[in-house]
Amino acid sequence: MDPQDLPLTDPPQLLERRVRKAQPPLSALRSRVKEEVACSMPRARSTLLGFFPVVSWLPKYKLQEYVWGDLISGVIVGIVLVPQAIAYCLLAGVQPIYGLYTSFFANIIYFFMGTSRHVSVGIFSLMSLMVGQVVDREVFQAGFDLSDTDPGSFNGTGVASNLSAATVEVMGVVYSKECYAIAIAAALTLLAGIYQVLMAVFRLGFVSVYLSAPMLDGFATGASLTILTVQAKYLLGLKIPRHQGYGTVVVTWINIFANIQNTNLCDLVTSAICIFVLVAGKEIQDRYKSRLKIPLPTELVVVAGATLASHFGNLNALYDSSVSGHIPTGFIPPTVPALDLMHRVALDAVPMAVISFAFTVSLSEMFAKKNGYTVRPNQEMLAIGCCNIIPSFFHCFTTSAALAKTMVKDSTGCQTQVSSLISALVVLLVLLFFAPYFYSLQKCVLACIIIVSLRGALRKFRDVPAKWRVSRTDAVVWLVAMAATVLISVEIGLVVGVVFSMVCVIFDTQNPKVSLLGRSEDSELYEDLDEYENLAAPAGVRVFRFQAPLYYANKDSFLRTLYETVGVDPFLEMTRRRKRDKKATKRLAAKQAGDDSENDKNGKLCVGLVRRELEFHTIVLDCSAIPFIDSAGMGAFAGLVKDYGELGVAVLLAGCNTPVIDALRRGAFFGEKDRDMGLRLFYTVHAAVLSARSRAAAEGHTAGDSQV
């Protein structure tokens, strides 16, 4: 059957829409509020189970089946966690004891409130970096010297002694440098937690959808380069302050090379040995992970060996090597975070809250999918918020889920969050008994642990060519987010990444793919004539597909591409016709001296000659790829109907979804009481083409004849 010869059968009638009784907005709001505040015993029990999932799953705990996996994974993660907790305090700009506090409280709170069985919540390098940048900025603005000093000792009351001779009065309170640093970190953490809880209460978890995977990967890679740069001075034993403001990476490397002659050879040799051992351990772990039942405790071995070497070699006294200093045992009494400092860090807490939540939820969902269970994102946001709010009263800083430790838990047989409780107990043992033994641990060793832990993020550079082949847009988003984070700052890099990724989406909707469709032989299938073979455009009909939402930002692109694709701009066509009619009229006037009847005959002939015949009589708009339409889009549709109608060309719609149909009906596109709906709207392209051919046959058109 020739695709041009379509059967002229009646198109299907419009389906009858289901009638739904709309509830008035005020009444709906009143009902929702009444439902939310209603109190009953079943509702109270459900709320308790929702806030504390442990109440639901712990009584069902299968002791014999789960306990060994949880015990082993908890101990191993705890062993990994202790050196990292001490090391990441270098990034956060606070004393090592606070890293142990943070790891301890975060694990316990998530045990009660988390819905993921495998996520490990605690210190995360990216969050530590962001905390450290805010802490260093505020410490510098308060008048403290940012240059590295000997750590001194603690008196166990939360007030540092012999840490710095300088004190500064801020808002009527006298602080030492170290106490002011943790006060800023605690205030920042409290605000981030409050933001996260508010997001959970108002169900604003959708904010994380604007953090695309390429943007997050680029941001994390850029932050990893920043972390490496910040820690490089410890590898060389250089005592230079952290740069404040934009361009930290560039300025820091300039300062490092400017002071390279002051390198501490003891720290340099120690760093080289530690990096070699750590990298070798990681490579062995990666290569033989199928044979190794548990991860190698490389960090713990390095910390233990380096601490013994530093202590018995007296490296601090003989070679001026920077060490961690005294770490007290026990807990500092809890205090309310400094409320008078919160206004200084209120904006800084916003990106930290969003990033912390985004990483936690993404890791939770990833491992839940891998292990065959589900998590509740809103409860995860509430849990991570409480993991920040409550610990802030115990001198802790901002936490998040950590990928490396979560992978360790998953690979060592973790079954439930009991493993987090075991990890917290390991940290507690260090806090109560072993913390003072880390006095001689060199800072360069901690820096080595941090830098080697960045291997996974830095390896993302190898994925760029593959990203480019799959999606150039994603690759560019990755590069822009990474470059902005490295060259400007972490916070600005996040903003630039989010904005640029959204701009890319907007650009794609402003320049979508458009197609002129043809029909496959002996079928009702219509597809792109440029993409497929053996298609033929229906005679006298142009079928146009626009593959994007139609709204104010791309309506002009829609009209322009439609005119170019069908080959006729109605405004230009009407203008040409009017000019030709005007010229014909002038020629008739010039011949008025002749015979009137002859002039009339010639006039009719001239006017008829300027009427250009169009190759089509109908345009069918395939709306199946248009998810929504706004008032500007409706205006574009209405304009098409009017402008092409003046040329004698009908415009029909096909494949509209119900939101688009409802929007068109509200905008009276189909006329009063939708009287033209059955004439302009069709469920399939084929039905619209059939209707167009039937109408053309009734009006006396033939294929290729649409003379006005």
Short mmCIF file of N, CA and C in Angstrom, two decimals, residues 78-156:
data_model
loop_
_atom_site.label_atom_id
_atom_site.label_comp_id
_atom_site.label_asym_id
_atom_site.label_seq_id
_atom_site.Cartn_x
_atom_site.Cartn_y
_atom_site.Cartn_z
N GLY A 78 35.94 0.73 63.09
CA GLY A 78 36.46 1.50 64.22
C GLY A 78 37.96 1.67 64.16
N ILE A 79 38.67 0.61 63.76
CA ILE A 79 40.12 0.70 63.62
C ILE A 79 40.52 1.68 62.52
N VAL A 80 39.77 1.66 61.41
CA VAL A 80 40.02 2.61 60.32
C VAL A 80 39.64 4.03 60.75
N LEU A 81 38.59 4.12 61.55
CA LEU A 81 38.02 5.42 61.91
C LEU A 81 38.93 6.23 62.82
N VAL A 82 39.63 5.58 63.73
CA VAL A 82 40.43 6.31 64.73
C VAL A 82 41.52 7.16 64.08
N PRO A 83 42.40 6.58 63.25
CA PRO A 83 43.41 7.46 62.62
C PRO A 83 42.82 8.51 61.70
N GLN A 84 41.72 8.17 61.00
CA GLN A 84 41.11 9.18 60.12
C GLN A 84 40.47 10.30 60.93
N ALA A 85 39.86 9.96 62.07
CA ALA A 85 39.25 10.99 62.90
C ALA A 85 40.30 11.98 63.40
N ILE A 86 41.46 11.47 63.75
CA ILE A 86 42.54 12.35 64.19
C ILE A 86 43.08 13.16 63.02
N ALA A 87 43.23 12.49 61.86
CA ALA A 87 43.83 13.16 60.70
C ALA A 87 42.95 14.27 60.17
N TYR A 88 41.63 14.02 60.06
CA TYR A 88 40.75 15.00 59.43
C TYR A 88 40.59 16.26 60.28
N CYS A 89 41.02 16.21 61.52
CA CYS A 89 41.01 17.44 62.32
C CYS A 89 41.98 18.48 61.77
N LEU A 90 43.02 18.02 61.05
CA LEU A 90 43.90 18.98 60.37
C LEU A 90 43.12 19.79 59.36
N LEU A 91 42.20 19.12 58.64
CA LEU A 91 41.37 19.82 57.67
C LEU A 91 40.38 20.75 58.35
N ALA A 92 39.80 20.29 59.46
CA ALA A 92 38.77 21.08 60.14
C ALA A 92 39.34 22.21 60.96
N GLY A 93 40.64 22.24 61.17
CA GLY A 93 41.25 23.33 61.92
C GLY A 93 41.01 23.27 63.42
N VAL A 94 40.76 22.06 63.95
CA VAL A 94 40.52 21.89 65.39
C VAL A 94 41.45 20.81 65.92
N GLN A 95 41.44 20.64 67.25
CA GLN A 95 42.31 19.66 67.88
C GLN A 95 41.81 18.23 67.64
N PRO A 96 42.73 17.23 67.67
CA PRO A 96 42.35 15.84 67.33
C PRO A 96 41.25 15.26 68.20
N ILE A 97 41.16 15.67 69.47
CA ILE A 97 40.17 15.10 70.36
C ILE A 97 38.75 15.30 69.83
N TYR A 98 38.53 16.41 69.14
CA TYR A 98 37.18 16.71 68.65
C TYR A 98 36.78 15.79 67.50
N GLY A 99 37.75 15.30 66.75
CA GLY A 99 37.44 14.33 65.72
C GLY A 99 36.96 13.01 66.29
N LEU A 100 37.56 12.60 67.41
CA LEU A 100 37.12 11.38 68.08
C LEU A 100 35.72 11.56 68.66
N TYR A 101 35.47 12.73 69.26
CA TYR A 101 34.12 13.00 69.77
C TYR A 101 33.09 12.91 68.65
N THR A 102 33.40 13.53 67.52
CA THR A 102 32.46 13.55 66.39
C THR A 102 32.15 12.15 65.91
N SER A 103 33.17 11.34 65.76
CA SER A 103 32.96 9.97 65.28
C SER A 103 32.13 9.16 66.27
N PHE A 104 32.37 9.35 67.56
CA PHE A 104 31.66 8.58 68.58
C PHE A 104 30.17 8.92 68.59
N PHE A 105 29.84 10.19 68.70
CA PHE A 105 28.43 10.58 68.82
C PHE A 105 27.65 10.34 67.53
N ALA A 106 28.28 10.59 66.38
CA ALA A 106 27.56 10.42 65.11
C ALA A 106 27.15 8.95 64.91
N ASN A 107 28.02 8.03 65.23
CA ASN A 107 27.71 6.61 65.06
C ASN A 107 26.57 6.18 65.97
N ILE A 108 26.56 6.66 67.20
CA ILE A 108 25.51 6.27 68.14
C ILE A 108 24.16 6.83 67.71
N ILE A 109 24.12 8.09 67.33
CA ILE A 109 22.85 8.72 66.95
C ILE A 109 22.28 8.08 65.69
N TYR A 110 23.15 7.81 64.70
CA TYR A 110 22.65 7.19 63.48
C TYR A 110 22.16 5.77 63.74
N PHE A 111 22.73 5.10 64.72
CA PHE A 111 22.26 3.77 65.10
C PHE A 111 20.78 3.81 65.47
N PHE A 112 20.36 4.86 66.16
CA PHE A 112 18.97 4.97 66.60
C PHE A 112 18.05 5.51 65.50
N MET A 113 18.56 6.37 64.61
CA MET A 113 17.67 7.12 63.72
C MET A 113 17.82 6.79 62.24
N GLY A 114 18.89 6.12 61.85
CA GLY A 114 19.11 5.86 60.43
C GLY A 114 18.26 4.73 59.90
N THR A 115 17.95 4.78 58.61
CA THR A 115 17.19 3.71 57.96
C THR A 115 18.07 2.82 57.09
N SER A 116 19.31 3.21 56.87
CA SER A 116 20.23 2.38 56.10
C SER A 116 20.94 1.40 57.02
N ARG A 117 21.14 0.20 56.53
CA ARG A 117 21.82 -0.82 57.32
C ARG A 117 23.33 -0.76 57.18
N HIS A 118 23.83 -0.06 56.15
CA HIS A 118 25.25 -0.14 55.83
C HIS A 118 25.99 1.19 55.90
N VAL A 119 25.31 2.30 55.87
CA VAL A 119 25.99 3.59 55.82
C VAL A 119 26.77 3.83 57.10
N SER A 120 27.99 4.33 56.93
CA SER A 120 28.83 4.72 58.06
C SER A 120 28.85 6.25 58.12
N VAL A 121 28.30 6.80 59.18
CA VAL A 121 28.22 8.26 59.35
C VAL A 121 29.31 8.70 60.30
N GLY A 122 29.98 9.77 59.95
CA GLY A 122 31.05 10.29 60.80
C GLY A 122 31.82 11.36 60.06
N ILE A 123 33.11 11.41 60.32
CA ILE A 123 33.95 12.43 59.70
C ILE A 123 34.12 12.11 58.22
N PHE A 124 33.98 13.15 57.39
CA PHE A 124 34.10 13.03 55.95
C PHE A 124 35.04 14.14 55.49
N SER A 125 35.97 13.80 54.62
CA SER A 125 37.03 14.76 54.25
C SER A 125 36.47 16.05 53.68
N LEU A 126 35.44 15.96 52.82
CA LEU A 126 34.89 17.16 52.20
C LEU A 126 34.25 18.06 53.25
N MET A 127 33.47 17.48 54.16
CA MET A 127 32.85 18.29 55.20
C MET A 127 33.90 18.90 56.12
N SER A 128 34.95 18.14 56.42
CA SER A 128 36.03 18.66 57.26
C SER A 128 36.71 19.85 56.59
N LEU A 129 36.91 19.75 55.28
CA LEU A 129 37.51 20.87 54.55
C LEU A 129 36.63 22.11 54.63
N MET A 130 35.33 21.94 54.40
CA MET A 130 34.42 23.09 54.43
C MET A 130 34.36 23.70 55.83
N VAL A 131 34.36 22.84 56.86
CA VAL A 131 34.39 23.36 58.24
C VAL A 131 35.69 24.12 58.47
N GLY A 132 36.81 23.54 58.02
CA GLY A 132 38.10 24.19 58.24
C GLY A 132 38.22 25.54 57.57
N GLN A 133 37.65 25.68 56.38
CA GLN A 133 37.73 26.98 55.71
C GLN A 133 36.96 28.05 56.48
N VAL A 134 35.80 27.68 57.02
CA VAL A 134 35.03 28.65 57.82
C VAL A 134 35.75 28.95 59.13
N VAL A 135 36.28 27.91 59.78
CA VAL A 135 36.99 28.10 61.05
C VAL A 135 38.20 29.01 60.86
N ASP A 136 39.02 28.73 59.85
CA ASP A 136 40.21 29.56 59.62
C ASP A 136 39.85 30.99 59.29
N ARG A 137 38.79 31.18 58.52
CA ARG A 137 38.37 32.55 58.19
C ARG A 137 37.96 33.32 59.43
N GLU A 138 37.16 32.70 60.28
CA GLU A 138 36.69 33.39 61.48
C GLU A 138 37.82 33.59 62.49
N VAL A 139 38.69 32.61 62.60
CA VAL A 139 39.84 32.75 63.50
C VAL A 139 40.74 33.89 63.04
N PHE A 140 40.93 33.99 61.74
CA PHE A 140 41.76 35.08 61.20
C PHE A 140 41.09 36.43 61.41
N GLN A 141 39.78 36.52 61.16
CA GLN A 141 39.07 37.79 61.33
C GLN A 141 38.99 38.20 62.79
N ALA A 142 39.07 37.22 63.70
CA ALA A 142 39.05 37.56 65.13
C ALA A 142 40.38 38.10 65.61
N GLY A 143 41.42 37.99 64.79
CA GLY A 143 42.71 38.55 65.15
C GLY A 143 43.75 37.55 65.57
N PHE A 144 43.47 36.27 65.44
CA PHE A 144 44.45 35.26 65.81
C PHE A 144 45.44 35.04 64.67
N ASP A 145 46.62 34.54 65.04
CA ASP A 145 47.64 34.18 64.07
C ASP A 145 47.35 32.79 63.54
N LEU A 146 47.31 32.63 62.20
CA LEU A 146 46.98 31.34 61.62
C LEU A 146 48.20 30.45 61.42
N SER A 147 49.38 30.94 61.70
CA SER A 147 50.56 30.11 61.52
C SER A 147 50.54 28.96 62.50
N ASP A 148 51.10 27.83 62.11
CA ASP A 148 51.11 26.64 62.95
C ASP A 148 51.92 26.88 64.21
N THR A 149 51.39 26.46 65.33
CA THR A 149 52.08 26.55 66.61
C THR A 149 52.06 25.19 67.27
N ASP A 150 52.87 25.02 68.27
CA ASP A 150 52.87 23.76 68.99
C ASP A 150 51.55 23.58 69.70
N PRO A 151 51.03 22.39 69.72
CA PRO A 151 49.68 22.17 70.18
C PRO A 151 49.48 22.33 71.66
N GLY A 152 50.51 22.25 72.49
CA GLY A 152 50.31 22.47 73.91
C GLY A 152 49.53 21.35 74.55
N SER A 153 48.67 21.68 75.52
CA SER A 153 47.95 20.65 76.26
C SER A 153 46.59 21.16 76.66
N PHE A 154 45.71 20.21 77.03
CA PHE A 154 44.37 20.52 77.49
C PHE A 154 44.28 20.27 78.98
N ASN A 155 43.41 21.05 79.65
CA ASN A 155 43.19 20.81 81.06
C ASN A 155 41.93 20.00 81.33
N GLY A 156 41.25 19.54 80.25
CA GLY A 156 40.10 18.65 80.42
C GLY A 156 38.81 19.35 80.71
#
